[in-house]
Structures are given as C-alpha cells and as structure tokens.
Amino acid sequence: MPDGIGAAPRRREDARFLTGGGTYLDDLHFARVAQAVFLRSPHAHAEIRAIDVTEARAAPGVLAVLTAAEVAEDGLSALRPTVEANVQTGEPFRVAPQPPLARDKVRWVGEPVALVVAETRAQALDAAERIAVDYAPLPSVTTAAAAQAPDAPLLAPEVPGNLCFDWHVGDASAAFAQARHVVRLRVHNHRIVTNPMEPRGAVGMFADGRYTLHVSSQNLHGNRDVTAKVLGVPPEAVRFVAPDVGGGFGAKNFSYIEHALLLWAARRTGRPVKWIATRSETFLADHQARDHTADAALALDADGRFLALRVQSVANLGAAMAGGSGAVQTNQYVHLQGSVYAIPTIELRVAAVVTNTTPIGVTRGPGFLEAITIIERLIDAAAVETGIDRAELRRRNLVPVAPMTNALGFTVDSGRFRANFDAALAAADLPGFAARRSESAARGCLRGLGFACHIKGTGGSPHENVDIRFEPDGSVALITGTQTIGQGHETTFPQILADRLGIPNAAIRLCQGDTDLIPAGGGHGSSRATYMGGTAIHRASETIVEKGRTVAARMMEVAEADVGFADGLFRVAGTDRTVPLLEVAAAAHRAGTPLDTFHAWTREAMTFPTGTHVVEVEIDRETGRTRLVRHVAVDDYGVVVNPMVALGQAHGALAQGAGQALLEAAIYDQDGQPVAGSFMDYAMPRADDFPPFDIRLAGTPCTTNPLGVKGCGEAATIGVFPAIGNAVSDAIGAPFDGPATPNRVWEALRARGLGEAPRTPVPLAVATR
C-alpha cells in the first residue's frame, strides 16, 4: 500500500491544527458556562484552624464557594492512587488519600483548599481573595533524606515515618566479596515540571442524572473510573470527552481531584463549570516527575566483566502517592535494572517517602530513565577505576542480541544491542573527537564526550480495544480506546488499517476521545498506542477478512475455500474474478450482516525499544554555560509504521531529555516553597539549544505483537539524558549530576581548578562579520 505501514505520508491532522481547526478545551463553547478558581495553599505544611467564606459568598457574581465542609455534606470520597500495592509482591503500600479539598491541614504549596464558582473568572478570582483561612504553619520536609530523619514532621498518620514502602530483592554479597574492582556512586535524578503546551483544564456538566467532563487528558476511561469513585457513582454515570489534547507527557496520565470537583460543582450550581489552569498552577499542582536518589555499586572481575549490581534507592513521591507512582518504583524501575548488559546478580532496595512537595507522577521513561542513568554512570566510573576504555568496557559486557533474561527474571524479546552500539560509535566519528576537543580548547572551552545504551518496556495498561465500522457512504470509522495527544494517530492508525485491509487511507476516519464511543480504553501512556491499538486493529482486520470471505463467496457464487484475499480484493483462486472489500462491506450491510468488528485484547508482554546515543557537549570555562553540540543515535523501534512520525516523536523525546540534563529543575527552599514557579525561573529548552539530531533507525521486529512494532515516544529521552550527563562529567573530569546549569557547572569547574581559560584572540575581520 502506498500509504500503508512503512510509508511516510504527512500528518493529516496538521492541516487542521495549522489553520486553527483544532478543538482543544478552550476552543469549546457552552451555554451559560460559569468559571471556577481554586484557592490553593500558600504553605507547604500547616494546620487549618478555620475557613471563613462569608465575604466570598457575598461577592458579586458568585454562584458557589465550596470547602471541605460541603465535601463532607455531599459524601465525596478521597482520591486514592490507582496502584496501592507492590507490583511484584502484592504487599500494600502505606497511603494517605488526597481529600477533595484540604481539611484540617495542608501538605504542599498548591493543594486545593476551596473552590469558587462565579459568572466570570475575574469575579471568581476576586471572591477567592476574600476567603480568610487561618493557617498554623508546621515544619516541612522537601527531600527524601529529610523525610526519613528521626525527628521529621509526619505528613499523615496513615504513613508512619513518612515511608510508603521499603522493599528489598536479591543478594549480591557473594559477588561483591569476590570482585577485583568495585565502584560506588550516589546518583540523584532531579525533579522536573512536565509543562505540556496546553495546561490542564476541564468543563464539568451535569444533566439528567449523568456527569460529562470535557477535559484535557491522555487517559479518558481510566480517569473517568477514578473520578466516578470520588463522586460515588458507577462509571457509566460519567462521560469523559477530549477531542484534541495539547500534549500530556505523563502529567495528564492520572486522575486529579479537580476532575471530580468540577463535576460536583456543576451538579450543585446547575451550570457548566469551567477551569483552565494558569501556568503558575501547572507548576504548583500538575504531577511532577523524577526526584530519585540512588546509592549504587558495580562489581567487576579482573577482566572488567560485570559481576553484580547493587542499588539502594529512595523515591520522593511528594505529598501524596499519585496515580501509579508506586508502580513506577516497583515495576518500571525494577524491570530493566542493568539495562542491556550481562550482569549475573542484581540486588535492589527500593523505598518511597512522602514530602511537602507537589505529588510526583510520570513523564517520559518513568523508572526506566532512572535505572538506565544509574548503570551508565557506574560504567563510566568503572572505566576510570579499571583503566579500560569506556567503550570497550561496555562492548565487553553488552548482551549481543536478544532474547535475554536479566538477573531479576525479566525477559526482552528482541534487539541487536552490540551491533547498534558499534554502529552509533562509528557514526559519531570517535577518532575525530580529539581534534574537536582541541578546537574547543583553543576557544577557551572544555569539550566532553558521552554515550549511553538505553532500553524501555512499553505497554502501559494491558487492555485495549477497537471498533471498526463500515459506513453507508463508503468510509470506515476506526474507533479506539487509545488517546492522541499530539503523536500523529490520525495519520498512523489509518495507515495500519489501510495496510491490513488494502483500502484507501483517505477512506478511514479515526474516532477517539470520548468514553461513550467505546466501552473501555487504556488511553496513552508508556508509548502504548501503536502496540496496543495497532495490535487490536490487526486482529480486528483478520476477523473482517474472514467475515468478508463468506460474503464475497456468496457474491461470486463460489465456495469460501476458493476465495483468497490480498491488497483489498477478494479473488477466486486461479481466476481474475475479484471484488473489492469495500463493495463486500456494502453488500454485507445491505444484507443485514455488516462487517463491523469490535476486538478487545489483553497483552502478556511488552515491547522493548533500545539503542545507543552519543553526544558531545561544550562548556564555556568563564561562564559555565554548557551546550549540546553533537548528537548521533542508532535506535531500534522495531517495524516503523511511519518513519517521519517516529522521528518526530524521537526529536521531542530528545528535547525533553536534554532539557532535563541541561536546563530544567524544580527546586524548593527550606520552607517548602517552590523557587521555580514560572518560566521566569524555570528554563525550558528551545530550538537553538540543540544541534541537528542524527537518529538512525535500525529496527528488529518485536515478537510480542503481530505488527512487530515497538513504542518509540520515550526511548530517546532515556538515551540522551545519561549520555549528556556522562559528557559533562567527561569535560569536567569528575562525576556530575545534572542539571548542567551555568552556575552549577561554574561551581564544579572552580572546585576542579578549571577556571577561566585564556582566550585565543579572534581576528577583527571575523569579529565584525
């Protein structure tokens, strides 16, 4: 098929987006819509002694001022995490649910305390300022270490010692006892704010006993179910709708208490109620990511072979365990410890604590990025310890090809790890690095080289379904439970169906973003959509062909066994007699036996995109400014449905990983106040922060799905982040934890005695050009 799997047609949705035809949340219009504002805590930790809303309720235009008192009256439930037990052992986590509106105390700056609904947003803001809350500030903790201190303030009685869980698996004592070399590092993967382009928001409605939420979300069915629990109604009493979503990156993966509160406010006021977060609210209230500290050690024999990996880690979950954040630590983080290297023994201890900071959720590569960073940092340290070249040390320990099963019993089905590693190093021109480093030095700069191998399990929710309907006008409706948030599904999903059924791509229309369209759906997270939705499409297509064969045989008056199917045509064997599938579909519809097909399935495995990223950074010795100046990668995304779309996803993942490595950090002061609360203080990457990205696709078909695809949306983040960290460490000559902001790098240079270097004079003709 010219527009089937492997082709690269332009994204069909872009014409709509670029001409103002998108239907994002703020593009939707509703009659008599009221505006909502949340009053949020200004304290990281405080008792609430009293709330006086008298003046606020009397303010002009106010329809409702709601607090924990009204929540109690109406019996709303607290918001609980979606995963409440260790994924590996089933041991329950210690959890303090989030109340819909804070009662008795607040636990982080930004926690919702009251909800104001008014005719206009300005009126709601004015009324919110009239709410008087009597707070009694309490001591706060913002780091995992502080939360575990013996005298640490307790966030909630349900979580003794602020410890949600502490789990240990494996024993590497014997391996470490016989090791010739042992290297140890503390690796801190710092906290970031995800910042999707479209802020979170929703419009709640209530009519005829049913709730409807128009929402910016990447997981409609799952979040609908959680919201229904908070409201105390069955899932079918709630509908979630999201036509277009302006990015999610994990921040819109899980449910938020605002979802239920807006629906509740709509029911109480009898009006549609709208709220769209300000960018400041994004910094305060969106689930943040990372914030993970590990004390790690790698044992090697005399020849540099890896013997064992030992990791003791603690995750800072913020003020509440949100969504599946506990699963990240007991599944994703655990799954691929040791990456694609042959490590006979792995010992892992994982703990998670709560602190007076914004709750942690997920972003690209949750758990996997943290694990891969640990091993890649350790290998560079081991190269120094053993005197073995760091590329050779990796090559010596890489598993050549998959399938492989790691020391914790997790299996990867496919991948050419060593070949792709060698291909990436060759493409990066390592022999020319010395000359490039010298050229940088002549300009007063340091240059560093770093590389990292990466791998990630993709799959997300294990359940997915599609519904394929042949319409009377000859078009085909492809209805899915996945959710597009900018990846290009309107282009790639029709490519898969067109390829399977041999029908024109243009005849296929993707329908999604509405829980009333299809009974279930896993949304989008963990790069799952093409794997899960694509497999459902493939299997539904097989059923359609078998249904169509019966109809085609009847149309051509031959036996079913004599009818084959290829390239969109049913053909009588040994003849040139054919009938197109769409004609068969029309005939079946007229006969009352349509080819429409629903298919649901549950996965038993994941897909594993892998690869190697090689980068070079340049550091200005005078200012500490660090720039990413070269990048090359060889990545394995399996069978690629649309190379242009896949590379676009990879470019976005690279920008996010490099942004964390070089620029981004969510910082709190000692009182729990966020220091970076807007783009004035939080640096997001821009186009001029990056060199051209050179990603070379070298796929091996995945064996866990009939399409052979692997999720590609997160992989590059996992590869480029540790590669940049290793390059900065190489330039400085000492281990360095990101972000590589100018001040932090400048301080590291001074500590190493690498201050301002004499500059080579620049010729006047060049300086004035």
PDB file of C-alpha atoms in Angstrom, residues 174-372:
ATOM      1  CA  ALA A 174      28.962 -13.106  47.482  1.00  0.00           C
ATOM      2  CA  ALA A 175      29.612 -11.430  44.131  1.00  0.00           C
ATOM      3  CA  PHE A 176      30.917  -8.266  45.750  1.00  0.00           C
ATOM      4  CA  ALA A 177      33.147 -10.309  48.081  1.00  0.00           C
ATOM      5  CA  GLN A 178      34.994 -11.856  45.135  1.00  0.00           C
ATOM      6  CA  ALA A 179      35.171  -8.718  42.975  1.00  0.00           C
ATOM      7  CA  ARG A 180      38.528  -7.303  41.910  1.00  0.00           C
ATOM      8  CA  HIS A 181      37.025  -3.854  41.342  1.00  0.00           C
ATOM      9  CA  VAL A 182      34.077  -2.102  42.988  1.00  0.00           C
ATOM     10  CA  VAL A 183      32.866   1.365  42.052  1.00  0.00           C
ATOM     11  CA  ARG A 184      30.308   3.318  44.030  1.00  0.00           C
ATOM     12  CA  LEU A 185      28.281   6.401  43.162  1.00  0.00           C
ATOM     13  CA  ARG A 186      25.406   8.409  44.513  1.00  0.00           C
ATOM     14  CA  VAL A 187      23.138   9.360  41.622  1.00  0.00           C
ATOM     15  CA  HIS A 188      20.380  11.922  42.073  1.00  0.00           C
ATOM     16  CA  ASN A 189      17.821  12.186  39.295  1.00  0.00           C
ATOM     17  CA  HIS A 190      16.436  15.632  39.963  1.00  0.00           C
ATOM     18  CA  ARG A 191      12.805  16.728  39.952  1.00  0.00           C
ATOM     19  CA  ILE A 192      11.258  18.388  36.909  1.00  0.00           C
ATOM     20  CA  VAL A 193       7.973  20.035  35.908  1.00  0.00           C
ATOM     21  CA  THR A 194       6.465  18.499  32.779  1.00  0.00           C
ATOM     22  CA  ASN A 195       4.806  21.607  31.327  1.00  0.00           C
ATOM     23  CA  PRO A 196       2.628  20.462  28.399  1.00  0.00           C
ATOM     24  CA  MET A 197       1.842  23.281  25.978  1.00  0.00           C
ATOM     25  CA  GLU A 198      -1.879  23.136  26.764  1.00  0.00           C
ATOM     26  CA  PRO A 199      -2.414  23.441  30.522  1.00  0.00           C
ATOM     27  CA  ARG A 200      -4.692  21.060  32.335  1.00  0.00           C
ATOM     28  CA  GLY A 201      -8.322  22.001  32.489  1.00  0.00           C
ATOM     29  CA  ALA A 202     -11.884  20.756  32.307  1.00  0.00           C
ATOM     30  CA  VAL A 203     -15.511  21.780  31.859  1.00  0.00           C
ATOM     31  CA  GLY A 204     -17.890  19.898  34.121  1.00  0.00           C
ATOM     32  CA  MET A 205     -21.572  19.377  33.305  1.00  0.00           C
ATOM     33  CA  PHE A 206     -24.472  17.563  34.957  1.00  0.00           C
ATOM     34  CA  ALA A 207     -27.779  16.780  33.274  1.00  0.00           C
ATOM     35  CA  ASP A 208     -30.399  14.073  33.511  1.00  0.00           C
ATOM     36  CA  GLY A 209     -28.550  12.345  36.330  1.00  0.00           C
ATOM     37  CA  ARG A 210     -25.311  11.989  34.366  1.00  0.00           C
ATOM     38  CA  TYR A 211     -21.979  13.773  34.533  1.00  0.00           C
ATOM     39  CA  THR A 212     -19.968  14.882  31.478  1.00  0.00           C
ATOM     40  CA  LEU A 213     -16.428  16.220  31.688  1.00  0.00           C
ATOM     41  CA  HIS A 214     -14.751  17.838  28.710  1.00  0.00           C
ATOM     42  CA  VAL A 215     -11.128  17.522  29.735  1.00  0.00           C
ATOM     43  CA  SER A 216      -7.517  17.800  28.622  1.00  0.00           C
ATOM     44  CA  SER A 217      -6.359  14.284  29.481  1.00  0.00           C
ATOM     45  CA  GLN A 218      -4.427  11.397  27.968  1.00  0.00           C
ATOM     46  CA  ASN A 219      -6.315   8.580  29.732  1.00  0.00           C
ATOM     47  CA  LEU A 220     -10.061   9.050  29.489  1.00  0.00           C
ATOM     48  CA  HIS A 221     -11.535   5.721  30.533  1.00  0.00           C
ATOM     49  CA  GLY A 222      -9.164   5.170  33.446  1.00  0.00           C
ATOM     50  CA  ASN A 223      -9.560   8.684  34.787  1.00  0.00           C
ATOM     51  CA  ARG A 224     -13.330   8.523  34.340  1.00  0.00           C
ATOM     52  CA  ASP A 225     -13.405   5.410  36.532  1.00  0.00           C
ATOM     53  CA  VAL A 226     -11.323   7.067  39.259  1.00  0.00           C
ATOM     54  CA  THR A 227     -13.479  10.203  39.141  1.00  0.00           C
ATOM     55  CA  ALA A 228     -16.642   8.114  39.434  1.00  0.00           C
ATOM     56  CA  LYS A 229     -15.280   6.582  42.645  1.00  0.00           C
ATOM     57  CA  VAL A 230     -14.695  10.026  44.144  1.00  0.00           C
ATOM     58  CA  LEU A 231     -18.236  11.058  43.197  1.00  0.00           C
ATOM     59  CA  GLY A 232     -19.680   7.804  44.484  1.00  0.00           C
ATOM     60  CA  VAL A 233     -21.365   6.819  41.210  1.00  0.00           C
ATOM     61  CA  PRO A 234     -20.846   3.962  38.731  1.00  0.00           C
ATOM     62  CA  PRO A 235     -18.511   4.625  35.781  1.00  0.00           C
ATOM     63  CA  GLU A 236     -21.388   4.623  33.291  1.00  0.00           C
ATOM     64  CA  ALA A 237     -22.797   7.679  35.074  1.00  0.00           C
ATOM     65  CA  VAL A 238     -19.738   9.682  33.961  1.00  0.00           C
ATOM     66  CA  ARG A 239     -18.640  10.585  30.440  1.00  0.00           C
ATOM     67  CA  PHE A 240     -15.186  11.973  29.575  1.00  0.00           C
ATOM     68  CA  VAL A 241     -14.591  13.811  26.282  1.00  0.00           C
ATOM     69  CA  ALA A 242     -11.298  15.122  24.843  1.00  0.00           C
ATOM     70  CA  PRO A 243     -11.307  15.856  21.083  1.00  0.00           C
ATOM     71  CA  ASP A 244      -7.777  17.355  20.905  1.00  0.00           C
ATOM     72  CA  VAL A 245      -5.160  17.428  23.656  1.00  0.00           C
ATOM     73  CA  GLY A 246      -2.194  19.778  23.510  1.00  0.00           C
ATOM     74  CA  GLY A 247       0.430  17.455  24.922  1.00  0.00           C
ATOM     75  CA  GLY A 248       0.499  15.358  28.041  1.00  0.00           C
ATOM     76  CA  PHE A 249       3.989  13.920  28.637  1.00  0.00           C
ATOM     77  CA  GLY A 250       2.637  11.957  31.599  1.00  0.00           C
ATOM     78  CA  ALA A 251       1.282  14.948  33.522  1.00  0.00           C
ATOM     79  CA  LYS A 252      -2.208  14.183  32.163  1.00  0.00           C
ATOM     80  CA  ASN A 253      -1.919  10.426  32.597  1.00  0.00           C
ATOM     81  CA  PHE A 254      -3.536  10.073  36.015  1.00  0.00           C
ATOM     82  CA  SER A 255      -6.665  11.455  37.579  1.00  0.00           C
ATOM     83  CA  TYR A 256      -6.706  14.724  39.514  1.00  0.00           C
ATOM     84  CA  ILE A 257      -9.118  15.812  42.204  1.00  0.00           C
ATOM     85  CA  GLU A 258     -10.140  18.810  40.063  1.00  0.00           C
ATOM     86  CA  HIS A 259     -11.937  16.407  37.706  1.00  0.00           C
ATOM     87  CA  ALA A 260     -14.418  15.332  40.377  1.00  0.00           C
ATOM     88  CA  LEU A 261     -14.684  18.784  41.950  1.00  0.00           C
ATOM     89  CA  LEU A 262     -15.736  20.475  38.710  1.00  0.00           C
ATOM     90  CA  LEU A 263     -18.419  17.863  38.068  1.00  0.00           C
ATOM     91  CA  TRP A 264     -19.610  18.195  41.651  1.00  0.00           C
ATOM     92  CA  ALA A 265     -19.718  21.995  41.308  1.00  0.00           C
ATOM     93  CA  ALA A 266     -21.729  21.653  38.093  1.00  0.00           C
ATOM     94  CA  ARG A 267     -24.269  19.497  39.883  1.00  0.00           C
ATOM     95  CA  ARG A 268     -24.554  21.926  42.808  1.00  0.00           C
ATOM     96  CA  THR A 269     -24.854  25.069  40.650  1.00  0.00           C
ATOM     97  CA  GLY A 270     -26.881  23.619  37.794  1.00  0.00           C
ATOM     98  CA  ARG A 271     -24.428  25.210  35.360  1.00  0.00           C
ATOM     99  CA  PRO A 272     -21.475  24.032  33.249  1.00  0.00           C
ATOM    100  CA  VAL A 273     -18.337  24.877  35.251  1.00  0.00           C
ATOM    101  CA  LYS A 274     -15.037  25.607  33.506  1.00  0.00           C
ATOM    102  CA  TRP A 275     -11.488  25.741  34.825  1.00  0.00           C
ATOM    103  CA  ILE A 276      -8.230  26.008  32.926  1.00  0.00           C
ATOM    104  CA  ALA A 277      -5.021  26.059  34.918  1.00  0.00           C
ATOM    105  CA  THR A 278      -2.766  29.062  34.785  1.00  0.00           C
ATOM    106  CA  ARG A 279       0.871  28.322  34.081  1.00  0.00           C
ATOM    107  CA  SER A 280       1.599  29.020  37.744  1.00  0.00           C
ATOM    108  CA  GLU A 281      -0.937  26.346  38.705  1.00  0.00           C
ATOM    109  CA  THR A 282       0.853  23.964  36.358  1.00  0.00           C
ATOM    110  CA  PHE A 283       3.990  24.462  38.428  1.00  0.00           C
ATOM    111  CA  LEU A 284       2.121  24.018  41.713  1.00  0.00           C
ATOM    112  CA  ALA A 285      -0.489  21.367  41.008  1.00  0.00           C
ATOM    113  CA  ASP A 286       0.491  19.221  37.997  1.00  0.00           C
ATOM    114  CA  HIS A 287       2.159  15.935  38.860  1.00  0.00           C
ATOM    115  CA  GLN A 288       5.904  16.451  38.687  1.00  0.00           C
ATOM    116  CA  ALA A 289       8.499  13.811  37.822  1.00  0.00           C
ATOM    117  CA  ARG A 290      11.772  12.073  38.778  1.00  0.00           C
ATOM    118  CA  ASP A 291      13.244  13.106  42.202  1.00  0.00           C
ATOM    119  CA  HIS A 292      15.000   9.821  42.800  1.00  0.00           C
ATOM    120  CA  THR A 293      18.250   9.183  44.691  1.00  0.00           C
ATOM    121  CA  ALA A 294      20.308   6.005  44.471  1.00  0.00           C
ATOM    122  CA  ASP A 295      23.448   4.750  46.177  1.00  0.00           C
ATOM    123  CA  ALA A 296      24.738   2.294  43.628  1.00  0.00           C
ATOM    124  CA  ALA A 297      27.713  -0.041  43.298  1.00  0.00           C
ATOM    125  CA  LEU A 298      29.050  -2.164  40.448  1.00  0.00           C
ATOM    126  CA  ALA A 299      31.332  -5.174  40.999  1.00  0.00           C
ATOM    127  CA  LEU A 300      33.753  -6.284  38.259  1.00  0.00           C
ATOM    128  CA  ASP A 301      36.315  -9.070  37.883  1.00  0.00           C
ATOM    129  CA  ALA A 302      39.931  -8.589  36.842  1.00  0.00           C
ATOM    130  CA  ASP A 303      38.969  -8.586  33.148  1.00  0.00           C
ATOM    131  CA  GLY A 304      36.304  -5.926  33.558  1.00  0.00           C
ATOM    132  CA  ARG A 305      33.375  -8.337  33.407  1.00  0.00           C
ATOM    133  CA  PHE A 306      30.385  -7.227  35.424  1.00  0.00           C
ATOM    134  CA  LEU A 307      29.680  -9.481  38.403  1.00  0.00           C
ATOM    135  CA  ALA A 308      26.918  -7.710  40.264  1.00  0.00           C
ATOM    136  CA  LEU A 309      24.903  -4.521  40.593  1.00  0.00           C
ATOM    137  CA  ARG A 310      23.703  -3.251  43.957  1.00  0.00           C
ATOM    138  CA  VAL A 311      21.300  -0.309  44.170  1.00  0.00           C
ATOM    139  CA  GLN A 312      19.756   1.247  47.268  1.00  0.00           C
ATOM    140  CA  SER A 313      17.304   3.923  46.226  1.00  0.00           C
ATOM    141  CA  VAL A 314      14.644   6.182  47.623  1.00  0.00           C
ATOM    142  CA  ALA A 315      11.945   7.987  45.678  1.00  0.00           C
ATOM    143  CA  ASN A 316      10.456  11.287  46.791  1.00  0.00           C
ATOM    144  CA  LEU A 317       6.763  10.897  45.908  1.00  0.00           C
ATOM    145  CA  GLY A 318       5.722  14.364  47.023  1.00  0.00           C
ATOM    146  CA  ALA A 319       2.830  14.957  49.399  1.00  0.00           C
ATOM    147  CA  ALA A 320       0.644  12.095  48.165  1.00  0.00           C
ATOM    148  CA  MET A 321       1.082   8.886  46.215  1.00  0.00           C
ATOM    149  CA  ALA A 322      -0.478   9.888  42.901  1.00  0.00           C
ATOM    150  CA  GLY A 323      -1.877   7.537  40.284  1.00  0.00           C
ATOM    151  CA  GLY A 324       0.592   4.775  39.514  1.00  0.00           C
ATOM    152  CA  SER A 325       3.664   6.389  41.063  1.00  0.00           C
ATOM    153  CA  GLY A 326       4.078   3.443  43.417  1.00  0.00           C
ATOM    154  CA  ALA A 327       4.018   1.079  40.446  1.00  0.00           C
ATOM    155  CA  VAL A 328       6.816   3.056  38.797  1.00  0.00           C
ATOM    156  CA  GLN A 329       9.089   2.190  41.709  1.00  0.00           C
ATOM    157  CA  THR A 330       8.087  -1.487  41.979  1.00  0.00           C
ATOM    158  CA  ASN A 331       7.698  -2.297  38.284  1.00  0.00           C
ATOM    159  CA  GLN A 332       9.207   0.073  35.719  1.00  0.00           C
ATOM    160  CA  TYR A 333      12.230   0.934  37.854  1.00  0.00           C
ATOM    161  CA  VAL A 334      12.775  -2.720  38.733  1.00  0.00           C
ATOM    162  CA  HIS A 335      12.092  -4.206  35.339  1.00  0.00           C
ATOM    163  CA  LEU A 336      15.298  -3.409  33.454  1.00  0.00           C
ATOM    164  CA  GLN A 337      17.901  -2.787  36.146  1.00  0.00           C
ATOM    165  CA  GLY A 338      21.238  -3.428  34.478  1.00  0.00           C
ATOM    166  CA  SER A 339      19.892  -2.377  31.091  1.00  0.00           C
ATOM    167  CA  VAL A 340      21.221  -4.418  28.154  1.00  0.00           C
ATOM    168  CA  TYR A 341      24.340  -5.611  29.959  1.00  0.00           C
ATOM    169  CA  ALA A 342      25.085  -9.131  31.170  1.00  0.00           C
ATOM    170  CA  ILE A 343      25.018  -8.792  34.955  1.00  0.00           C
ATOM    171  CA  PRO A 344      24.668 -12.159  36.733  1.00  0.00           C
ATOM    172  CA  THR A 345      23.474 -10.789  40.076  1.00  0.00           C
ATOM    173  CA  ILE A 346      21.353  -7.761  40.964  1.00  0.00           C
ATOM    174  CA  GLU A 347      20.468  -6.624  44.463  1.00  0.00           C
ATOM    175  CA  LEU A 348      17.899  -3.881  44.721  1.00  0.00           C
ATOM    176  CA  ARG A 349      16.383  -1.979  47.605  1.00  0.00           C
ATOM    177  CA  VAL A 350      13.603   0.462  46.780  1.00  0.00           C
ATOM    178  CA  ALA A 351      11.950   2.829  49.216  1.00  0.00           C
ATOM    179  CA  ALA A 352       9.476   5.655  48.708  1.00  0.00           C
ATOM    180  CA  VAL A 353       8.622   8.532  51.017  1.00  0.00           C
ATOM    181  CA  VAL A 354       6.185  11.435  51.120  1.00  0.00           C
ATOM    182  CA  THR A 355       7.347  15.040  51.471  1.00  0.00           C
ATOM    183  CA  ASN A 356       5.823  18.519  51.472  1.00  0.00           C
ATOM    184  CA  THR A 357       6.204  18.927  47.720  1.00  0.00           C
ATOM    185  CA  THR A 358       3.919  18.595  44.707  1.00  0.00           C
ATOM    186  CA  PRO A 359       2.980  14.930  44.144  1.00  0.00           C
ATOM    187  CA  ILE A 360       5.114  13.007  41.682  1.00  0.00           C
ATOM    188  CA  GLY A 361       3.535  11.352  38.660  1.00  0.00           C
ATOM    189  CA  VAL A 362       5.245  10.230  35.473  1.00  0.00           C
ATOM    190  CA  THR A 363       6.925  11.647  32.425  1.00  0.00           C
ATOM    191  CA  ARG A 364       8.809  10.117  29.503  1.00  0.00           C
ATOM    192  CA  GLY A 365      10.604   6.968  30.631  1.00  0.00           C
ATOM    193  CA  PRO A 366       9.456   6.859  34.282  1.00  0.00           C
ATOM    194  CA  GLY A 367      11.578   4.446  36.288  1.00  0.00           C
ATOM    195  CA  PHE A 368      13.465   3.316  33.214  1.00  0.00           C
ATOM    196  CA  LEU A 369      15.370   6.588  32.813  1.00  0.00           C
ATOM    197  CA  GLU A 370      16.358   6.474  36.471  1.00  0.00           C
ATOM    198  CA  ALA A 371      17.578   2.870  36.176  1.00  0.00           C
ATOM    199  CA  ILE A 372      19.478   3.391  32.912  1.00  0.00           C
TER     200      ILE A 372
END
